[in-house]
Short mmCIF file of C-alpha atoms in Angstrom, two decimals:
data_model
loop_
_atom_site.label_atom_id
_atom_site.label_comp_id
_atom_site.label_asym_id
_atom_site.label_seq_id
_atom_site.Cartn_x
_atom_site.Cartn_y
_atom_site.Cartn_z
CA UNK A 22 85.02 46.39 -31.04
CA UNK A 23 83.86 47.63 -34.53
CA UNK A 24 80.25 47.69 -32.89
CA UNK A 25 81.08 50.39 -30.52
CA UNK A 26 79.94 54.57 -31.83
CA UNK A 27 81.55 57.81 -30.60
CA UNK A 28 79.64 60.04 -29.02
CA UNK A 29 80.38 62.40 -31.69
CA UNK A 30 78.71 60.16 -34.17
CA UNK A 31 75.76 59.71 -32.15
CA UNK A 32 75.10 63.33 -32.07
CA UNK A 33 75.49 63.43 -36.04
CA UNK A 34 72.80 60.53 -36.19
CA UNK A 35 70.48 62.70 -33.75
CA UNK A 36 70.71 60.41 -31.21
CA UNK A 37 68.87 61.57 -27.92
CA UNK A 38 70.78 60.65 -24.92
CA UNK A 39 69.24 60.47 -21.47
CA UNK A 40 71.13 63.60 -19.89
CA UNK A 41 70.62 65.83 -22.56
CA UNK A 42 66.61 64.61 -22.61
CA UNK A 43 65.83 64.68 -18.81
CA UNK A 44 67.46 68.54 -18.75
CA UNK A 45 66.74 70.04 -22.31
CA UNK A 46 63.33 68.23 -22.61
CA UNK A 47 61.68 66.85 -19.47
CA UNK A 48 62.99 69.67 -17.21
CA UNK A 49 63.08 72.21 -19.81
CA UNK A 50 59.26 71.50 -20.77
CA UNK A 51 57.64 69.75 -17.94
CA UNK A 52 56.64 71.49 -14.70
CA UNK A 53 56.52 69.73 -12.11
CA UNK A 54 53.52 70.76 -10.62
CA UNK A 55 51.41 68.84 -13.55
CA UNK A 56 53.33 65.61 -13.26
CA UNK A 57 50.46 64.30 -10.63
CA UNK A 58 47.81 64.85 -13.76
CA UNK A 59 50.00 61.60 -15.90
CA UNK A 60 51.78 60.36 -12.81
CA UNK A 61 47.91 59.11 -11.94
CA UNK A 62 45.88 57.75 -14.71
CA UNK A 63 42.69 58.27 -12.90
CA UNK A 64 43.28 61.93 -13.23
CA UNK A 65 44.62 61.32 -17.06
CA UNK A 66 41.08 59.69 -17.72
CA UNK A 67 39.32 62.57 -16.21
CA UNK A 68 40.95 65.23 -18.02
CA UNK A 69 40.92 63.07 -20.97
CA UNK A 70 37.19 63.01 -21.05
CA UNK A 71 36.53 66.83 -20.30
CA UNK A 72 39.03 66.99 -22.93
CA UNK A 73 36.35 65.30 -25.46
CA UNK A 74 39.43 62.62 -25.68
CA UNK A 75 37.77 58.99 -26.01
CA UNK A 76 39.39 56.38 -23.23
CA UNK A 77 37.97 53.09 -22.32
CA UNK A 78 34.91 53.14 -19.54
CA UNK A 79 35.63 53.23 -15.96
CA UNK A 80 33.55 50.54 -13.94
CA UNK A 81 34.76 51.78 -10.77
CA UNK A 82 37.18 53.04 -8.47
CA UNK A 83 38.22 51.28 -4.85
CA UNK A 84 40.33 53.66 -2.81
CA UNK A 85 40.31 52.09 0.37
CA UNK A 86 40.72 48.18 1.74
CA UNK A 87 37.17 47.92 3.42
CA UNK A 88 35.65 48.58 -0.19
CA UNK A 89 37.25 45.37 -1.45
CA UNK A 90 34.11 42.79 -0.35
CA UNK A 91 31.92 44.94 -2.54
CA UNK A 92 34.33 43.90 -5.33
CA UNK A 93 31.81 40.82 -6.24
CA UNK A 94 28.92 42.70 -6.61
CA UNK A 95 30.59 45.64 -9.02
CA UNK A 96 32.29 42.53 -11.37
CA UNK A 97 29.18 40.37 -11.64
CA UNK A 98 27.40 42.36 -14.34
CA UNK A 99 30.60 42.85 -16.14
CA UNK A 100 31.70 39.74 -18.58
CA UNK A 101 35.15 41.18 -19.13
CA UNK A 102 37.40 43.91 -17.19
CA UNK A 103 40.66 45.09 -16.41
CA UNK A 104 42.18 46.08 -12.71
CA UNK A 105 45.37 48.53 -12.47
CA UNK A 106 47.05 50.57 -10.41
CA UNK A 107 46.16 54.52 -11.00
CA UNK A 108 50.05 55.10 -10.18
CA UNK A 109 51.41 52.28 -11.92
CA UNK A 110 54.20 52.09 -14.03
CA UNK A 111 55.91 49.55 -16.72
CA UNK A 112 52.21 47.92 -16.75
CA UNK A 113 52.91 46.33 -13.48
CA UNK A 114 50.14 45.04 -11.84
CA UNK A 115 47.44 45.11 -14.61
CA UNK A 116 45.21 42.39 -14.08
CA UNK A 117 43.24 41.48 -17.02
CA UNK A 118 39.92 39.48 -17.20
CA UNK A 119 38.28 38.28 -20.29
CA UNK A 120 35.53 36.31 -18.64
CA UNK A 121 34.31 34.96 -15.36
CA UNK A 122 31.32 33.04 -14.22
CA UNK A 123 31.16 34.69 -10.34
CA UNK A 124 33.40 31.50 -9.19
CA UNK A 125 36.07 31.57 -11.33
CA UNK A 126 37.94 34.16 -13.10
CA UNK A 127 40.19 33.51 -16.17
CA UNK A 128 42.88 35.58 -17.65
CA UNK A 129 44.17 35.69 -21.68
CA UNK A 130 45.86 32.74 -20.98
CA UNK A 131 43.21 30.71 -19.75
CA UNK A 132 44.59 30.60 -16.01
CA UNK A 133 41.58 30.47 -13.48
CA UNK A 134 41.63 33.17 -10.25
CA UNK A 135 39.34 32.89 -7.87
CA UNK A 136 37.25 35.81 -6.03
CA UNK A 137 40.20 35.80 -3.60
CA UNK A 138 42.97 36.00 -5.73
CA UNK A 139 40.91 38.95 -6.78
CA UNK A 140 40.24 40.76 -3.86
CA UNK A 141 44.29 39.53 -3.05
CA UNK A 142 45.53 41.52 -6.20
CA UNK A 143 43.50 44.58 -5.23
CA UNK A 144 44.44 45.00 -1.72
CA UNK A 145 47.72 44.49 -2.63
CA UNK A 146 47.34 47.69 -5.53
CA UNK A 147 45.95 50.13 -2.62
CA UNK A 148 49.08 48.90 -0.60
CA UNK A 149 51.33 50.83 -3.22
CA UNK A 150 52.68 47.27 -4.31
CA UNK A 151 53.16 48.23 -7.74
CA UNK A 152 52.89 51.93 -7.60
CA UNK A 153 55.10 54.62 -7.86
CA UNK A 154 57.63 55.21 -4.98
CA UNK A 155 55.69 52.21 -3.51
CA UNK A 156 52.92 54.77 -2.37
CA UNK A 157 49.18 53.77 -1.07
CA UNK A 158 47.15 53.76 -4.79
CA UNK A 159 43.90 53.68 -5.56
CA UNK A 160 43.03 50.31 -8.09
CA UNK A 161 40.93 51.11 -11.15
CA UNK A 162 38.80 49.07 -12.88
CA UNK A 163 37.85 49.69 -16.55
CA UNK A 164 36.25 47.85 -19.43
CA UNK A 165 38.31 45.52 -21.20
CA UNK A 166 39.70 46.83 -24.95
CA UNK A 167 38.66 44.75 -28.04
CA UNK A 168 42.09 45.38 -29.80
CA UNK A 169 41.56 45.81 -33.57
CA UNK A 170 40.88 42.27 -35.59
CA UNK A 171 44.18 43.37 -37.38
CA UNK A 172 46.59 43.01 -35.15
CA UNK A 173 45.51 39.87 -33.32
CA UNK A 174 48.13 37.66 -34.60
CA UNK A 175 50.33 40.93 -33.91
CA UNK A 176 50.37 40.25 -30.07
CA UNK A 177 50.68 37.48 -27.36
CA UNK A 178 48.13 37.39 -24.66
CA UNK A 179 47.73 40.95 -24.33
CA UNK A 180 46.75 44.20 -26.18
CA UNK A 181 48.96 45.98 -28.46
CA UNK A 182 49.62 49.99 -28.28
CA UNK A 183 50.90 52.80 -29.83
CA UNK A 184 53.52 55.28 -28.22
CA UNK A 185 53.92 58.80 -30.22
CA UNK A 186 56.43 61.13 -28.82
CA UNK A 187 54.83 64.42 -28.37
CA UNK A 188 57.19 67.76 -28.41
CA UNK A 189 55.33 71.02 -27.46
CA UNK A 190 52.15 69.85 -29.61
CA UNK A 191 54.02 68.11 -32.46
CA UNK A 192 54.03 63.98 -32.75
CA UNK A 193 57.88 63.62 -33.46
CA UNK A 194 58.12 59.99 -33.52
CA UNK A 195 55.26 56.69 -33.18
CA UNK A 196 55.94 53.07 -32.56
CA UNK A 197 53.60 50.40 -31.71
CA UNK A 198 54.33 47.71 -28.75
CA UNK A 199 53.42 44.60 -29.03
CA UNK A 200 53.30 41.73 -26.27
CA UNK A 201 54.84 38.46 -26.62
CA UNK A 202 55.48 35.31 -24.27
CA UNK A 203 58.63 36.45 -23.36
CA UNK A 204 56.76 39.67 -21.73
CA UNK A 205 54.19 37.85 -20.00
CA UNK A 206 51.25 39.36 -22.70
CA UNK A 207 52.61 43.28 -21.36
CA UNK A 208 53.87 45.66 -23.85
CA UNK A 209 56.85 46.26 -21.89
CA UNK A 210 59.75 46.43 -24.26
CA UNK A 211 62.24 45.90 -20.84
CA UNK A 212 60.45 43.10 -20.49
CA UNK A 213 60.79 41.59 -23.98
CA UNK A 214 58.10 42.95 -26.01
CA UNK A 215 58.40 43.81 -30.02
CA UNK A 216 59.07 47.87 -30.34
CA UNK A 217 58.31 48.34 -34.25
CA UNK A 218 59.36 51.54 -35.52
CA UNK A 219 56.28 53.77 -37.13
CA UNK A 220 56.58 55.97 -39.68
CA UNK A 221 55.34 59.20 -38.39
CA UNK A 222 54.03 60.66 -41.47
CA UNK A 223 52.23 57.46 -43.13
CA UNK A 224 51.66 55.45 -39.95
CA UNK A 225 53.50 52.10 -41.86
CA UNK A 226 55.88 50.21 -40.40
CA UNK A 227 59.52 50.62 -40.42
CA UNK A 228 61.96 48.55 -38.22
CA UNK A 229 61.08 46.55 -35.42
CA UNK A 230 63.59 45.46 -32.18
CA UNK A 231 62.82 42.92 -29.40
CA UNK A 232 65.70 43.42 -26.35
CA UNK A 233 67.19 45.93 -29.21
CA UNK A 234 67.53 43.24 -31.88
CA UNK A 235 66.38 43.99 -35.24
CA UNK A 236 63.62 41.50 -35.74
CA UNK A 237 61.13 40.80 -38.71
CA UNK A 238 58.50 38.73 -37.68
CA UNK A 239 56.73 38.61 -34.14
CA UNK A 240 58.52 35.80 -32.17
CA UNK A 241 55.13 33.99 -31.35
CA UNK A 242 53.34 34.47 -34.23
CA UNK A 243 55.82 34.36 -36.88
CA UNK A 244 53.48 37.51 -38.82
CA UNK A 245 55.68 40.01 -40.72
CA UNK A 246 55.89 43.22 -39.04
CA UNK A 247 56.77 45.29 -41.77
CA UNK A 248 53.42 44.78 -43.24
CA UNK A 249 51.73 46.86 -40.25
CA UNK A 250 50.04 49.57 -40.87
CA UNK A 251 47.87 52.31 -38.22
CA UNK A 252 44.70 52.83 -39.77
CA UNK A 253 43.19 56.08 -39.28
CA UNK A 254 46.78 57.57 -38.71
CA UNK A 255 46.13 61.28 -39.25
CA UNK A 256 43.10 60.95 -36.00
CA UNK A 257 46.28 59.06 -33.62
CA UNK A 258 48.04 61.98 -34.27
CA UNK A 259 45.67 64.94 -33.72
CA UNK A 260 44.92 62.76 -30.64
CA UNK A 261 48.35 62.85 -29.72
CA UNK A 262 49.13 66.21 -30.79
CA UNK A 263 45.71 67.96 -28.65
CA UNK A 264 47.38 66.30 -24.98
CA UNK A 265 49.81 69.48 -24.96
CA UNK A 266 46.47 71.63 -24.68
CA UNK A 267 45.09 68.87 -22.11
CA UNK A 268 48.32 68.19 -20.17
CA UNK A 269 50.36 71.49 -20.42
CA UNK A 270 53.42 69.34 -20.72
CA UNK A 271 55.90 70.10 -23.46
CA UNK A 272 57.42 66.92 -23.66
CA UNK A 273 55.45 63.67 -23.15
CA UNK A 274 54.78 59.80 -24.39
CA UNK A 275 50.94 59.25 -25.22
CA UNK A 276 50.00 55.94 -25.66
CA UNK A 277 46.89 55.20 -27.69
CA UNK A 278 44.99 51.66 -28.14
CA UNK A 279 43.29 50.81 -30.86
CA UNK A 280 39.42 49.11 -30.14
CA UNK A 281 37.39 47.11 -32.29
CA UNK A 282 34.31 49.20 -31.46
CA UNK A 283 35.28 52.68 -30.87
CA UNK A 284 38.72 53.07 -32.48
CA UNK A 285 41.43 54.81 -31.07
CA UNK A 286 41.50 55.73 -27.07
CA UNK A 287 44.11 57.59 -25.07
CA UNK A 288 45.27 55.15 -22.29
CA UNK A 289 47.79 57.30 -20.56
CA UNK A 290 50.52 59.72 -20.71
CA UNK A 291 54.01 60.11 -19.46
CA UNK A 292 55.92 62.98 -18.61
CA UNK A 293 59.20 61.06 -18.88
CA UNK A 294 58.90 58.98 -22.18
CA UNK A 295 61.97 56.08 -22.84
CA UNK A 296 64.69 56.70 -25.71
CA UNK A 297 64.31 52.96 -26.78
CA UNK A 298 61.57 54.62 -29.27
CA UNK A 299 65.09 55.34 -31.32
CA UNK A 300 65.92 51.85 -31.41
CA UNK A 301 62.72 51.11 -32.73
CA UNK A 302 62.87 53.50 -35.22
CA UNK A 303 66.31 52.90 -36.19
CA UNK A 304 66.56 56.85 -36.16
CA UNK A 305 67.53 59.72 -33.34
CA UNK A 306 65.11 62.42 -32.02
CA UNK A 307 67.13 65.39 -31.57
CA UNK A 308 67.14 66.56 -35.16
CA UNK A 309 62.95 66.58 -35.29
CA UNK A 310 63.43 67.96 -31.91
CA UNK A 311 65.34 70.92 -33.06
CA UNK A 312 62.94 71.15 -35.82
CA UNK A 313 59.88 72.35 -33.47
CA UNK A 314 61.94 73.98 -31.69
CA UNK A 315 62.36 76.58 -34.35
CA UNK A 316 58.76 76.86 -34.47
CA UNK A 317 56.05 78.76 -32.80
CA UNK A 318 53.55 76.26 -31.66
CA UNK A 319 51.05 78.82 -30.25
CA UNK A 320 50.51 79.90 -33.35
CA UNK A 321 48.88 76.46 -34.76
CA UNK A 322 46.35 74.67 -33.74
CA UNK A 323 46.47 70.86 -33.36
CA UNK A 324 45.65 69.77 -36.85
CA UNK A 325 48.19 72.48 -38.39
CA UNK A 326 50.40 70.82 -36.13
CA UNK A 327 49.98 67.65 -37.49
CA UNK A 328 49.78 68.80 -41.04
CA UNK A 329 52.61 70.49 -40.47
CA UNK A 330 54.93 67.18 -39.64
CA UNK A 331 53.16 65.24 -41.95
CA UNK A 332 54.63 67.05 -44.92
CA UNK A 333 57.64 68.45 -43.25
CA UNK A 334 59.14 65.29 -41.60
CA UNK A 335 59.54 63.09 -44.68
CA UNK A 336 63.09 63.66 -44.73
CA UNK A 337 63.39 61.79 -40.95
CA UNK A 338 61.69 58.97 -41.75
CA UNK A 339 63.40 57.99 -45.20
#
């Protein structure tokens, strides 16, 4: 039983555990009343973009089951696309397309849908299927992301994306999710995707889990994740930082894709960010928590926010 940790020597390592995070953090930071603005990503996008926040296009929206047979027309002109639930969680029910020829639609791996498996998935998106609570949704469809050249042996089947912890304006902690077989080509760590641990002040890898493993190469691909590195790191984090402004939330997960063409985008938030960010990191979060919390984030703006943990949190990530 040598494995097993006190709780006294978790708190020593920082370790965040979920009690002390959903009242100290989530319920100490979040009001409730803005949970519907991340709980609902077309809202996210829409205050993303008055926001001046860059997110990938919307195609279109379909709200109700009678707009589904005009779902042929809206896709034709459109070579590659993506369908999700606005309230989904856990990237359940994201359909991705990355071509079609009006008769046949094929996914990442190749498998052909048809126009009915199609109109199938979306109906069954506005039934609340895969939605929070199981509640009637609305089924977005946006234009598909052209992940970075860089990481495509990084990822299986699906695109890879960066989480960064954000605590009353300051990114805390980063770590980049990447898809693999055993996931089904989602970025689901639950679901067996590779968390790798980012180093918040350089962007560089640091540790990397799958199913809270240590790992050091992606379990497809065989690449070597500690050579990853975020480029444009500094712009991820004033990203990250400028969704307290945008959200009002004190506490929150942004999650950030990198495309090919127009580099980083904010693809949603979360008021109640996962703890297995620690396991990627191989560090805890209270201690950089307590850090901001000695500081008055009011009186900086987002990039003296970020400057500020860029020299200051060097100590948490040796």
């Amino acid at each position: 039983m040598r494995w097993l940790i006190s709780p006294r020597r978790l708190r020593q390592l920082g370790v965040l555990g979920m009690n002390q995070r959903n009242i100290e953090y989530i319920a100490g930071h979040n009001e409730r009343r803005l949970f519907p603005l991340v709980d609902d990503k077309l809202k996210t996008k829409e205050l993303a973009i008055d926001a001046g926040l860059s997110v990938p296009k919307l195609l279109g929206v379909i709200r109700y089951q009678h707009e589904i047979r005009a779902i042929k027309a809206m896709l034709h002109s459109q070579p590659a696309f993506c369908i999700k639930p606005s309230k989904g969680s856990g990237g359940k029910g994201i359909l991705v397309i990355h071509d079609h020829d009006d008769q046949q639609y094929f996914k990442p791996n190749n498998q052909a849908l048809t126009l009915t498996d199609i109109m199938r998935h979306t109906s069954n998106i506005l039934a609340g299927l895969f939605s929070l609570g199981g509640q009637p949704d609305k089924a977005i469809i946006e234009d598909l992301i052209h992940f970075d050249d860089q990481f495509i042996n990084y990822s299986f089947e699906g695109v890879p994306d960066i989480r960064i912890i954000v605590f009353r304006g300051f990114p805390v902690m980063a770590m980049m999710r990447l898809s693999t077989a055993t996931s089904d080509g989602k970025a689901n760590l639950h679901q067996g995707a590779v968390g790798v641990g980012i180093d918040i002040t350089t962007g560089h890898a640091s540790h990397a889990v799958q199913f809270d493993r240590p790992v050091t190469h992606h379990p497809d691909t065989d690449m070597p994740l500690s050579e990853i590195r975020i480029p444009d790191w500094p712009q991820l984090l004033y990203m990250a930082a400028h969704c307290y402004e945008m959200s009002g939330l004190g506490y929150l997960g942004v999650d950030i894709v990198l495309d090919a063409r127009k580099g980083p985008m904010l693809l949603e938030l979360n008021a109640r960010p996962g703890l297995a960010i620690q396991i990627a990191n191989h560090q805890g979060l209270s201690h950089r928590l307590s850090d901001v919390s000695a500081l008055d984030e009011h009186a900086l703006s987002p990039d003296e926010r970020v400057a500020y943990v860029q020299q200051h949190f060097q100590d948490f990530t040796a």
